[in-house]
């Protein structure tokens, strides 16, 4: 697949997998996926269905028929619900200290460098290209406090064709943000946010709205109440998504309890920051009431299992949140988590859930080791969270092969020589084949990536 394949207006014959419902896998075998001129799936037809032969011959006659190479498997593109674009140069380092030290010692100094537009452009180009090549077709990005660097990130997503939500970070609290890296006032935070929203919405190459703005208070400790209030009003006025960090660590959760006398979730709600399209990163210390509140508001959690291992001091009770009806997708949290691939987030989701279910202290008898013995998440559920779950969290029609959904997809070549998947005869079983792909695939196994039907 050396040439870029535009699938708009085409019918693709493909095999592969998606997880339209949490907990089960739908395997496609020689399915016909008809893609409209707008990149949206019009129909998915399977052998044996009434229309199949007619759809096949019509596509052949019209010259719009294409087939994936034998053995190549189609999956929905991944949704990464939590990426700090400016932290890409810090990926895989600086993880030796707790969150509150990490921010001041490493992260704010790095992010401050994005006052330099050339640096912002260089990093953003590299990151967006790398994430697309890793199969991330939708990304929810924190940029920096700078409106210009935020605009540059959005421009590059538009140029490279990634579906993305980009937010200028709002952080105006002089008590917790350094002089060299913060919004000068609540008004400055709002003005910069508004500037980036307007830029993205008016961009001449963004007519399909593939890149969207997002109101982005960094987290409660970094913002004044005045800024939080106005950001909530702005999100309502503009109908924007919202993203922030929520109850991430003991320190952060405790800070909000002592400043506001309530949890992060309750406080965000009173500022009007919890609604459908709000994505709260981490949320490890949510109470049962917080979970009910998120479910009622249709707000979502970006579960960042790798980052949580470094900063949270706890494992997110994912099963409990799902059972409460909270929407959840996965995030890498570049660079709080030293991973950039959602494959790694899927693997870590399964792994940390198993540790939460078993408990981790071998000095305790097995039956006393964990209070959450039903916490385990399997690869099917993790795959759902990485695709359809992320789409639902954002309220976007992505992550499923179904009519009305964007054709955002990746093609996996399990036999790529430089890849890391090795298949054996018994992998003819769909479940085992998908499990092997999710656990062992790497970048060389990704043979193609499409966003809205366009290969990127
Ligand atoms: N809380 C506030 N800012 C950040 C950040 O950049 N990363 C993480 N993981 N948590 C945060
Ligand atoms: Fe983060």
Short mmCIF file of C-alpha atoms and ligand atoms in Angstrom, two decimals:
data_model
loop_
_atom_site.label_atom_id
_atom_site.label_comp_id
_atom_site.label_asym_id
_atom_site.label_seq_id
_atom_site.Cartn_x
_atom_site.Cartn_y
_atom_site.Cartn_z
CA UNK A 1 0.00 0.00 0.00
CA UNK A 2 2.64 2.49 -1.02
CA UNK A 3 0.29 4.97 -2.68
CA UNK A 4 -2.20 6.83 -0.54
CA UNK A 5 -5.59 5.23 -0.88
CA UNK A 6 -8.52 7.60 -0.89
CA UNK A 7 -11.54 5.50 0.06
CA UNK A 8 -14.15 8.21 -0.30
CA UNK A 9 -16.82 7.08 -2.72
CA UNK A 10 -15.41 3.56 -2.70
CA UNK A 11 -16.54 0.17 -1.49
CA UNK A 12 -13.92 -1.76 0.43
CA UNK A 13 -13.88 -5.52 0.83
CA UNK A 14 -12.23 -6.18 4.16
CA UNK A 15 -11.88 -8.52 7.10
CA UNK A 16 -11.11 -7.36 10.59
CA UNK A 17 -12.53 -6.48 13.98
CA UNK A 18 -14.43 -3.86 15.89
CA UNK A 19 -16.12 -3.77 19.28
CA UNK A 20 -19.42 -1.93 18.85
CA UNK A 21 -20.54 -2.97 22.36
CA UNK A 22 -18.37 -3.26 25.44
CA UNK A 23 -17.38 -6.84 26.16
CA UNK A 24 -17.86 -8.46 22.78
CA UNK A 25 -15.96 -8.48 19.52
CA UNK A 26 -17.57 -8.32 16.12
CA UNK A 27 -15.36 -10.02 13.53
CA UNK A 28 -15.81 -9.04 9.89
CA UNK A 29 -15.08 -11.61 7.20
CA UNK A 30 -15.03 -10.26 3.64
CA UNK A 31 -17.44 -7.51 4.60
CA UNK A 32 -18.28 -4.78 2.11
CA UNK A 33 -17.87 -1.32 3.59
CA UNK A 34 -19.39 1.40 1.44
CA UNK A 35 -17.86 4.81 2.16
CA UNK A 36 -19.53 8.05 1.08
CA UNK A 37 -17.87 11.05 -0.59
CA UNK A 38 -17.88 12.65 2.88
CA UNK A 39 -15.82 9.80 4.38
CA UNK A 40 -18.79 8.48 6.34
CA UNK A 41 -19.72 4.80 6.20
CA UNK A 42 -22.93 4.26 4.25
CA UNK A 43 -23.34 0.52 4.64
CA UNK A 44 -21.60 -2.56 5.98
CA UNK A 45 -22.74 -5.75 4.25
CA UNK A 46 -21.67 -9.28 5.08
CA UNK A 47 -21.57 -12.43 2.94
CA UNK A 48 -24.88 -14.22 3.18
CA UNK A 49 -26.83 -11.00 3.60
CA UNK A 50 -29.45 -10.25 1.00
CA UNK A 51 -27.72 -7.25 -0.58
CA UNK A 52 -24.19 -8.63 -0.59
CA UNK A 53 -23.88 -10.01 -4.12
CA UNK A 54 -25.68 -7.01 -5.61
CA UNK A 55 -23.49 -4.52 -3.68
CA UNK A 56 -20.38 -6.39 -4.77
CA UNK A 57 -21.28 -6.44 -8.45
CA UNK A 58 -22.47 -2.82 -8.44
CA UNK A 59 -19.20 -1.67 -6.91
CA UNK A 60 -17.24 -3.75 -9.41
CA UNK A 61 -19.18 -2.31 -12.35
CA UNK A 62 -18.88 1.25 -11.08
CA UNK A 63 -15.11 0.82 -10.71
CA UNK A 64 -15.31 1.84 -7.05
CA UNK A 65 -14.40 -1.56 -5.65
CA UNK A 66 -11.22 -2.08 -3.65
CA UNK A 67 -9.96 -4.94 -1.56
CA UNK A 68 -7.41 -5.06 1.24
CA UNK A 69 -4.39 -7.29 0.55
CA UNK A 70 -4.87 -10.90 1.72
CA UNK A 71 -4.21 -11.33 5.44
CA UNK A 72 -4.41 -7.62 6.23
CA UNK A 73 -7.02 -6.84 8.90
CA UNK A 74 -9.04 -3.70 9.44
CA UNK A 75 -9.69 -2.20 12.88
CA UNK A 76 -11.15 1.14 13.96
CA UNK A 77 -8.49 3.80 14.51
CA UNK A 78 -7.64 4.50 18.13
CA UNK A 79 -8.97 7.40 20.18
CA UNK A 80 -6.40 8.90 22.59
CA UNK A 81 -8.39 10.93 25.12
CA UNK A 82 -5.44 12.54 26.85
CA UNK A 83 -2.27 13.88 25.22
CA UNK A 84 -0.08 16.81 26.26
CA UNK A 85 1.38 17.65 22.86
CA UNK A 86 4.12 19.95 24.21
CA UNK A 87 5.40 17.22 26.52
CA UNK A 88 6.45 14.94 23.65
CA UNK A 89 10.14 15.93 24.02
CA UNK A 90 9.89 14.69 27.62
CA UNK A 91 8.43 11.26 26.75
CA UNK A 92 10.24 8.53 28.66
CA UNK A 93 12.00 10.72 31.18
CA UNK A 94 11.56 12.94 34.22
CA UNK A 95 9.37 10.43 36.02
CA UNK A 96 11.38 10.27 39.22
CA UNK A 97 9.33 12.71 41.30
CA UNK A 98 5.69 13.15 42.36
CA UNK A 99 3.23 15.09 40.22
CA UNK A 100 3.44 18.40 42.09
CA UNK A 101 7.26 18.39 41.85
CA UNK A 102 7.26 17.11 38.26
CA UNK A 103 5.11 20.04 37.12
CA UNK A 104 7.35 22.72 38.64
CA UNK A 105 10.72 21.04 38.04
CA UNK A 106 10.32 19.67 34.53
CA UNK A 107 7.00 20.30 32.87
CA UNK A 108 6.32 24.02 33.25
CA UNK A 109 9.89 24.89 32.11
CA UNK A 110 9.46 22.66 29.04
CA UNK A 111 6.01 24.00 28.18
CA UNK A 112 7.24 27.59 28.57
CA UNK A 113 9.55 26.98 25.59
CA UNK A 114 6.50 26.97 23.30
CA UNK A 115 6.54 30.74 23.33
CA UNK A 116 8.93 29.93 20.45
CA UNK A 117 6.68 29.24 17.46
CA UNK A 118 9.41 27.44 15.51
CA UNK A 119 9.90 24.98 18.37
CA UNK A 120 6.12 24.51 18.64
CA UNK A 121 5.91 23.79 14.93
CA UNK A 122 8.79 21.28 14.97
CA UNK A 123 7.45 19.27 17.90
CA UNK A 124 3.82 19.35 16.74
CA UNK A 125 4.75 18.06 13.26
CA UNK A 126 6.73 15.18 14.68
CA UNK A 127 4.10 14.26 17.26
CA UNK A 128 1.05 14.34 14.99
CA UNK A 129 2.88 12.27 12.35
CA UNK A 130 4.06 9.75 14.94
CA UNK A 131 0.63 9.38 16.54
CA UNK A 132 -1.05 8.83 13.17
CA UNK A 133 1.56 6.22 12.29
CA UNK A 134 0.80 4.55 15.64
CA UNK A 135 -2.87 4.27 14.73
CA UNK A 136 -4.26 7.20 16.74
CA UNK A 137 -6.86 8.66 14.39
CA UNK A 138 -8.51 10.89 17.03
CA UNK A 139 -6.56 12.77 19.71
CA UNK A 140 -7.70 15.07 22.49
CA UNK A 141 -4.81 17.48 23.00
CA UNK A 142 -3.70 19.85 25.71
CA UNK A 143 -1.48 22.43 24.02
CA UNK A 144 0.27 25.08 26.16
CA UNK A 145 -0.78 28.36 27.73
CA UNK A 146 0.24 30.10 24.48
CA UNK A 147 -2.52 30.84 21.98
CA UNK A 148 -0.01 30.86 19.11
CA UNK A 149 1.47 27.43 19.90
CA UNK A 150 -2.09 26.09 20.30
CA UNK A 151 -3.05 27.46 16.88
CA UNK A 152 0.07 25.88 15.38
CA UNK A 153 -0.85 22.46 16.82
CA UNK A 154 -4.37 22.75 15.40
CA UNK A 155 -2.99 23.83 12.00
CA UNK A 156 -0.72 20.79 11.88
CA UNK A 157 -3.55 18.40 12.79
CA UNK A 158 -5.58 19.93 9.96
CA UNK A 159 -2.63 19.69 7.55
CA UNK A 160 -1.87 16.07 8.41
CA UNK A 161 -5.50 14.99 8.52
CA UNK A 162 -5.81 13.84 12.11
CA UNK A 163 -9.18 14.12 13.84
CA UNK A 164 -8.29 16.18 16.85
CA UNK A 165 -9.53 18.40 19.63
CA UNK A 166 -7.06 21.09 20.61
CA UNK A 167 -7.20 23.25 23.70
CA UNK A 168 -5.14 26.21 24.80
CA UNK A 169 -4.32 25.46 28.43
CA UNK A 170 -5.89 27.91 30.88
CA UNK A 171 -3.83 28.39 34.06
CA UNK A 172 -3.94 31.74 35.84
CA UNK A 173 -3.46 30.94 39.52
CA UNK A 174 -0.36 32.78 40.76
CA UNK A 175 -0.31 30.62 43.91
CA UNK A 176 0.51 27.46 41.96
CA UNK A 177 1.77 28.51 38.51
CA UNK A 178 5.15 30.20 38.04
CA UNK A 179 5.42 33.80 36.88
CA UNK A 180 7.13 32.71 33.69
CA UNK A 181 4.35 30.30 32.72
CA UNK A 182 0.77 31.32 33.34
CA UNK A 183 -2.10 33.42 32.04
CA UNK A 184 -1.73 36.96 33.33
CA UNK A 185 -5.36 37.07 34.52
CA UNK A 186 -8.69 35.28 34.20
CA UNK A 187 -9.47 37.67 31.33
CA UNK A 188 -6.25 36.66 29.55
CA UNK A 189 -7.10 32.97 29.96
CA UNK A 190 -10.53 33.54 28.42
CA UNK A 191 -9.26 35.77 25.61
CA UNK A 192 -6.59 33.25 24.60
CA UNK A 193 -9.07 30.38 24.74
CA UNK A 194 -11.54 32.32 22.62
CA UNK A 195 -8.82 33.22 20.10
CA UNK A 196 -7.97 29.55 19.56
CA UNK A 197 -11.64 28.50 19.32
CA UNK A 198 -12.24 31.16 16.66
CA UNK A 199 -9.07 30.24 14.77
CA UNK A 200 -9.97 26.54 14.58
CA UNK A 201 -13.58 27.14 13.61
CA UNK A 202 -12.71 29.64 10.90
CA UNK A 203 -9.78 27.70 9.41
CA UNK A 204 -10.35 27.46 5.66
CA UNK A 205 -9.06 23.88 5.47
CA UNK A 206 -11.22 22.73 8.38
CA UNK A 207 -14.61 22.91 6.70
CA UNK A 208 -15.53 19.38 7.76
CA UNK A 209 -14.73 20.32 11.37
CA UNK A 210 -12.31 17.46 11.74
CA UNK A 211 -10.31 19.57 14.20
CA UNK A 212 -12.33 21.02 17.07
CA UNK A 213 -11.59 23.42 19.89
CA UNK A 214 -11.80 22.39 23.54
CA UNK A 215 -12.01 24.51 26.67
CA UNK A 216 -9.05 23.42 28.79
CA UNK A 217 -8.65 24.48 32.41
CA UNK A 218 -5.42 22.65 33.29
CA UNK A 219 -6.76 21.50 36.66
CA UNK A 220 -8.38 23.22 39.60
CA UNK A 221 -5.09 23.94 41.43
CA UNK A 222 -3.79 25.91 38.41
CA UNK A 223 -6.90 28.06 37.98
CA UNK A 224 -8.61 30.79 39.96
CA UNK A 225 -12.30 30.44 40.68
CA UNK A 226 -12.94 33.44 38.42
CA UNK A 227 -11.27 31.68 35.48
CA UNK A 228 -13.12 28.40 36.14
CA UNK A 229 -16.43 30.26 36.26
CA UNK A 230 -15.78 32.07 32.99
CA UNK A 231 -14.45 28.96 31.24
CA UNK A 232 -17.65 27.12 32.16
CA UNK A 233 -19.70 29.96 30.69
CA UNK A 234 -17.51 30.01 27.56
CA UNK A 235 -17.89 26.26 27.03
CA UNK A 236 -21.68 26.64 27.20
CA UNK A 237 -21.68 29.68 24.93
CA UNK A 238 -19.49 28.05 22.28
CA UNK A 239 -20.85 24.51 22.65
CA UNK A 240 -17.26 23.29 23.08
CA UNK A 241 -15.89 20.15 24.59
CA UNK A 242 -14.13 20.56 27.94
CA UNK A 243 -11.03 18.77 29.22
CA UNK A 244 -9.20 18.92 32.50
CA UNK A 245 -7.46 16.75 35.10
CA UNK A 246 -9.61 15.42 37.93
CA UNK A 247 -8.76 13.80 41.27
CA UNK A 248 -5.48 12.52 39.87
CA UNK A 249 -3.31 11.99 42.97
CA UNK A 250 -3.61 12.17 46.76
CA UNK A 251 -2.00 15.60 46.68
CA UNK A 252 -4.25 16.96 43.94
CA UNK A 253 -7.47 15.46 45.31
CA UNK A 254 -6.59 16.76 48.79
CA UNK A 255 -5.76 20.24 47.46
CA UNK A 256 -9.25 20.65 46.00
CA UNK A 257 -10.92 19.25 49.12
CA UNK A 258 -9.14 21.83 51.22
CA UNK A 259 -9.56 24.78 48.83
CA UNK A 260 -13.16 24.14 47.80
CA UNK A 261 -14.45 21.84 50.52
CA UNK A 262 -15.63 19.34 47.93
CA UNK A 263 -14.27 16.89 45.37
CA UNK A 264 -12.94 17.91 41.96
CA UNK A 265 -16.02 16.50 40.21
CA UNK A 266 -18.47 18.38 42.45
CA UNK A 267 -16.47 21.58 42.07
CA UNK A 268 -16.15 21.30 38.28
CA UNK A 269 -19.89 20.76 38.15
CA UNK A 270 -20.70 23.95 39.99
CA UNK A 271 -18.57 25.87 37.49
CA UNK A 272 -20.58 24.35 34.64
CA UNK A 273 -17.62 22.28 33.45
CA UNK A 274 -19.30 18.86 33.61
CA UNK A 275 -21.46 18.03 30.63
CA UNK A 276 -21.61 15.72 27.65
CA UNK A 277 -18.27 16.22 25.94
CA UNK A 278 -16.35 16.90 29.17
CA UNK A 279 -13.36 14.59 29.50
CA UNK A 280 -11.73 14.28 32.91
CA UNK A 281 -8.25 12.78 32.85
CA UNK A 282 -7.33 10.22 35.51
CA UNK A 283 -10.20 10.66 38.02
CA UNK A 284 -8.64 8.00 40.22
CA UNK A 285 -10.12 9.23 43.48
CA UNK A 286 -13.72 9.66 42.33
CA UNK A 287 -16.20 8.87 45.09
CA UNK A 288 -19.31 6.78 44.40
CA UNK A 289 -21.28 10.04 44.34
CA UNK A 290 -18.81 11.56 41.87
CA UNK A 291 -19.34 8.58 39.59
CA UNK A 292 -23.11 9.06 39.75
CA UNK A 293 -22.63 12.75 38.98
CA UNK A 294 -20.43 12.04 35.94
CA UNK A 295 -22.93 9.47 34.66
CA UNK A 296 -25.81 11.93 35.10
CA UNK A 297 -23.91 14.69 33.27
CA UNK A 298 -22.71 12.22 30.58
CA UNK A 299 -19.16 13.40 31.25
CA UNK A 300 -16.32 10.97 30.59
CA UNK A 301 -13.08 9.76 32.12
CA UNK A 302 -9.81 9.48 30.20
CA UNK A 303 -8.28 6.42 31.85
CA UNK A 304 -4.48 6.72 31.76
CA UNK A 305 -3.23 3.48 33.29
CA UNK A 306 0.48 3.98 32.64
CA UNK A 307 0.65 7.55 33.89
CA UNK A 308 -1.32 6.56 36.98
CA UNK A 309 1.43 4.09 37.87
CA UNK A 310 3.81 7.07 38.23
CA UNK A 311 1.66 9.84 39.68
CA UNK A 312 -1.60 8.53 41.09
CA UNK A 313 -0.45 6.27 43.90
CA UNK A 314 -3.56 4.23 43.11
CA UNK A 315 -5.33 2.32 40.34
CA UNK A 316 -8.47 3.84 38.79
CA UNK A 317 -11.47 1.64 39.74
CA UNK A 318 -12.45 1.25 36.11
CA UNK A 319 -14.94 -1.59 36.59
CA UNK A 320 -16.80 0.39 39.27
CA UNK A 321 -17.01 3.47 37.04
CA UNK A 322 -18.28 1.44 34.09
CA UNK A 323 -20.90 -0.24 36.26
CA UNK A 324 -22.06 3.19 37.40
CA UNK A 325 -22.58 4.11 33.76
CA UNK A 326 -19.62 6.49 33.42
CA UNK A 327 -18.29 6.87 29.88
CA UNK A 328 -14.61 5.92 29.70
CA UNK A 329 -11.94 5.96 27.02
CA UNK A 330 -8.16 5.53 27.14
CA UNK A 331 -5.33 8.05 27.23
CA UNK A 332 -1.56 7.88 26.98
CA UNK A 333 -1.09 11.12 28.96
CA UNK A 334 2.10 11.90 27.06
CA UNK A 335 4.40 12.49 28.96
CA UNK A 336 3.04 11.57 32.39
CA UNK A 337 2.88 8.10 30.93
CA UNK A 338 6.02 7.06 29.03
CA UNK A 339 3.96 5.64 26.12
CA UNK A 340 2.60 7.16 22.93
CA UNK A 341 0.71 4.19 21.51
CA UNK A 342 -2.83 3.24 22.46
CA UNK A 343 -1.78 -0.40 21.99
CA UNK A 344 0.30 0.16 25.13
CA UNK A 345 -2.64 1.78 26.92
CA UNK A 346 -4.83 -1.25 26.06
CA UNK A 347 -2.20 -3.62 27.46
CA UNK A 348 -1.75 -1.55 30.62
CA UNK A 349 -5.53 -1.27 31.12
CA UNK A 350 -5.79 -5.04 31.28
CA UNK A 351 -2.67 -5.40 33.41
CA UNK A 352 -3.42 -2.81 36.10
CA UNK A 353 -7.01 -4.05 36.38
CA UNK A 354 -5.67 -7.53 37.09
CA UNK A 355 -3.41 -6.15 39.82
CA UNK A 356 -6.31 -4.21 41.30
CA UNK A 357 -8.39 -7.40 41.28
CA UNK A 358 -5.73 -9.55 42.90
CA UNK A 359 -4.15 -6.96 45.18
CA UNK A 360 -0.37 -6.64 45.24
CA UNK A 361 0.95 -7.40 48.71
CA UNK A 362 2.22 -10.99 48.84
CA UNK A 363 2.50 -10.73 52.65
CA UNK A 364 -1.31 -10.87 52.80
CA UNK A 365 -3.31 -14.06 52.28
CA UNK A 366 -4.76 -14.17 48.75
CA UNK A 367 -8.35 -13.65 49.87
CA UNK A 368 -7.46 -10.51 51.84
CA UNK A 369 -5.21 -8.99 49.21
CA UNK A 370 -7.83 -6.99 47.30
CA UNK A 371 -11.12 -5.31 48.13
CA UNK A 372 -12.07 -5.18 44.44
CA UNK A 373 -11.85 -8.80 43.36
CA UNK A 374 -14.15 -8.24 40.35
CA UNK A 375 -12.03 -5.38 38.93
CA UNK A 376 -10.44 -7.29 36.04
CA UNK A 377 -10.93 -5.90 32.51
CA UNK A 378 -10.26 -8.17 29.54
CA UNK A 379 -8.76 -7.39 26.13
CA UNK A 380 -12.22 -7.17 24.54
CA UNK A 381 -13.33 -4.44 26.92
CA UNK A 382 -10.01 -2.62 26.65
CA UNK A 383 -10.28 -2.69 22.83
CA UNK A 384 -13.79 -1.23 23.10
CA UNK A 385 -12.53 1.57 25.38
CA UNK A 386 -9.70 2.38 22.94
CA UNK A 387 -12.11 2.75 20.02
CA UNK A 388 -15.90 3.03 20.40
CA UNK A 389 -15.62 4.02 24.07
CA UNK A 390 -13.37 6.95 23.21
CA UNK A 391 -15.80 7.98 20.49
CA UNK A 392 -18.72 7.92 22.92
CA UNK A 393 -16.76 9.91 25.47
CA UNK A 394 -16.35 12.64 22.87
CA UNK A 395 -19.83 12.23 21.41
CA UNK A 396 -18.25 11.66 17.99
CA UNK A 397 -19.30 8.95 15.51
CA UNK A 398 -15.95 7.17 15.46
CA UNK A 399 -14.68 3.78 16.64
CA UNK A 400 -17.20 1.49 14.95
CA UNK A 401 -17.72 0.16 11.44
CA UNK A 402 -21.37 1.12 11.14
CA UNK A 403 -23.47 3.40 8.94
CA UNK A 404 -23.16 7.04 10.01
CA UNK A 405 -19.67 6.57 11.48
CA UNK A 406 -16.56 8.18 10.03
CA UNK A 407 -14.31 5.72 8.26
CA UNK A 408 -11.40 6.15 10.70
CA UNK A 409 -9.47 2.92 10.49
CA UNK A 410 -6.15 1.16 10.61
CA UNK A 411 -4.99 -1.80 8.55
CA UNK A 412 -2.93 -4.34 10.45
CA UNK A 413 -0.49 -6.52 8.56
CA UNK A 414 0.18 -9.40 10.97
CA UNK A 415 2.86 -10.82 8.69
CA UNK A 416 4.94 -7.64 8.35
CA UNK A 417 8.47 -8.93 8.60
CA UNK A 418 9.73 -6.06 10.74
CA UNK A 419 6.65 -6.24 12.93
CA UNK A 420 6.22 -8.11 16.17
CA UNK A 421 3.14 -10.25 15.52
CA UNK A 422 3.85 -13.91 14.88
CA UNK A 423 0.83 -15.99 13.95
CA UNK A 424 0.47 -19.74 14.25
CA UNK A 425 -1.97 -22.22 12.75
CA UNK A 426 -4.32 -22.10 15.74
CA UNK A 427 -4.78 -18.30 15.32
CA UNK A 428 -7.57 -18.99 12.85
CA UNK A 429 -9.80 -18.42 15.92
CA UNK A 430 -11.00 -14.77 15.80
CA UNK A 431 -10.74 -14.15 19.51
CA UNK A 432 -7.16 -15.37 19.73
CA UNK A 433 -6.17 -13.53 16.58
CA UNK A 434 -7.39 -10.19 17.94
CA UNK A 435 -5.86 -10.86 21.36
CA UNK A 436 -2.49 -11.62 19.76
CA UNK A 437 -2.66 -8.46 17.66
CA UNK A 438 -3.57 -6.25 20.62
CA UNK A 439 -0.79 -7.66 22.79
CA UNK A 440 2.02 -7.95 20.25
CA UNK A 441 1.50 -5.41 17.42
CA UNK A 442 3.95 -2.58 16.89
CA UNK A 443 4.26 0.27 14.41
CA UNK A 444 5.64 -1.82 11.51
CA UNK A 445 2.43 -3.89 11.66
CA UNK A 446 0.33 -0.82 10.85
CA UNK A 447 0.09 -0.94 7.08
CA UNK A 448 -2.36 1.92 6.58
CA UNK A 449 -4.24 4.59 8.51
CA UNK A 450 -7.38 6.41 7.32
CA UNK A 451 -9.23 9.35 8.80
CA UNK A 452 -12.59 10.17 7.23
CA UNK A 453 -11.77 7.79 4.39
CA UNK A 454 -8.54 9.58 3.47
CA UNK A 455 -5.27 7.75 3.99
CA UNK A 456 -2.96 9.78 6.19
N1 LIG B 1 -2.07 17.90 36.28
C1 LIG B 1 -1.89 19.17 35.86
N2 LIG B 1 -1.10 19.22 34.78
C2 LIG B 1 -0.78 17.96 34.50
C3 LIG B 1 0.00 17.36 33.48
O1 LIG B 1 0.58 18.01 32.61
N3 LIG B 1 0.07 16.00 33.50
C4 LIG B 1 -0.55 15.25 34.45
N4 LIG B 1 -0.44 13.93 34.41
N5 LIG B 1 -1.26 15.79 35.42
C5 LIG B 1 -1.39 17.12 35.44
FE1 LIG B 2 -2.27 14.92 31.89
#
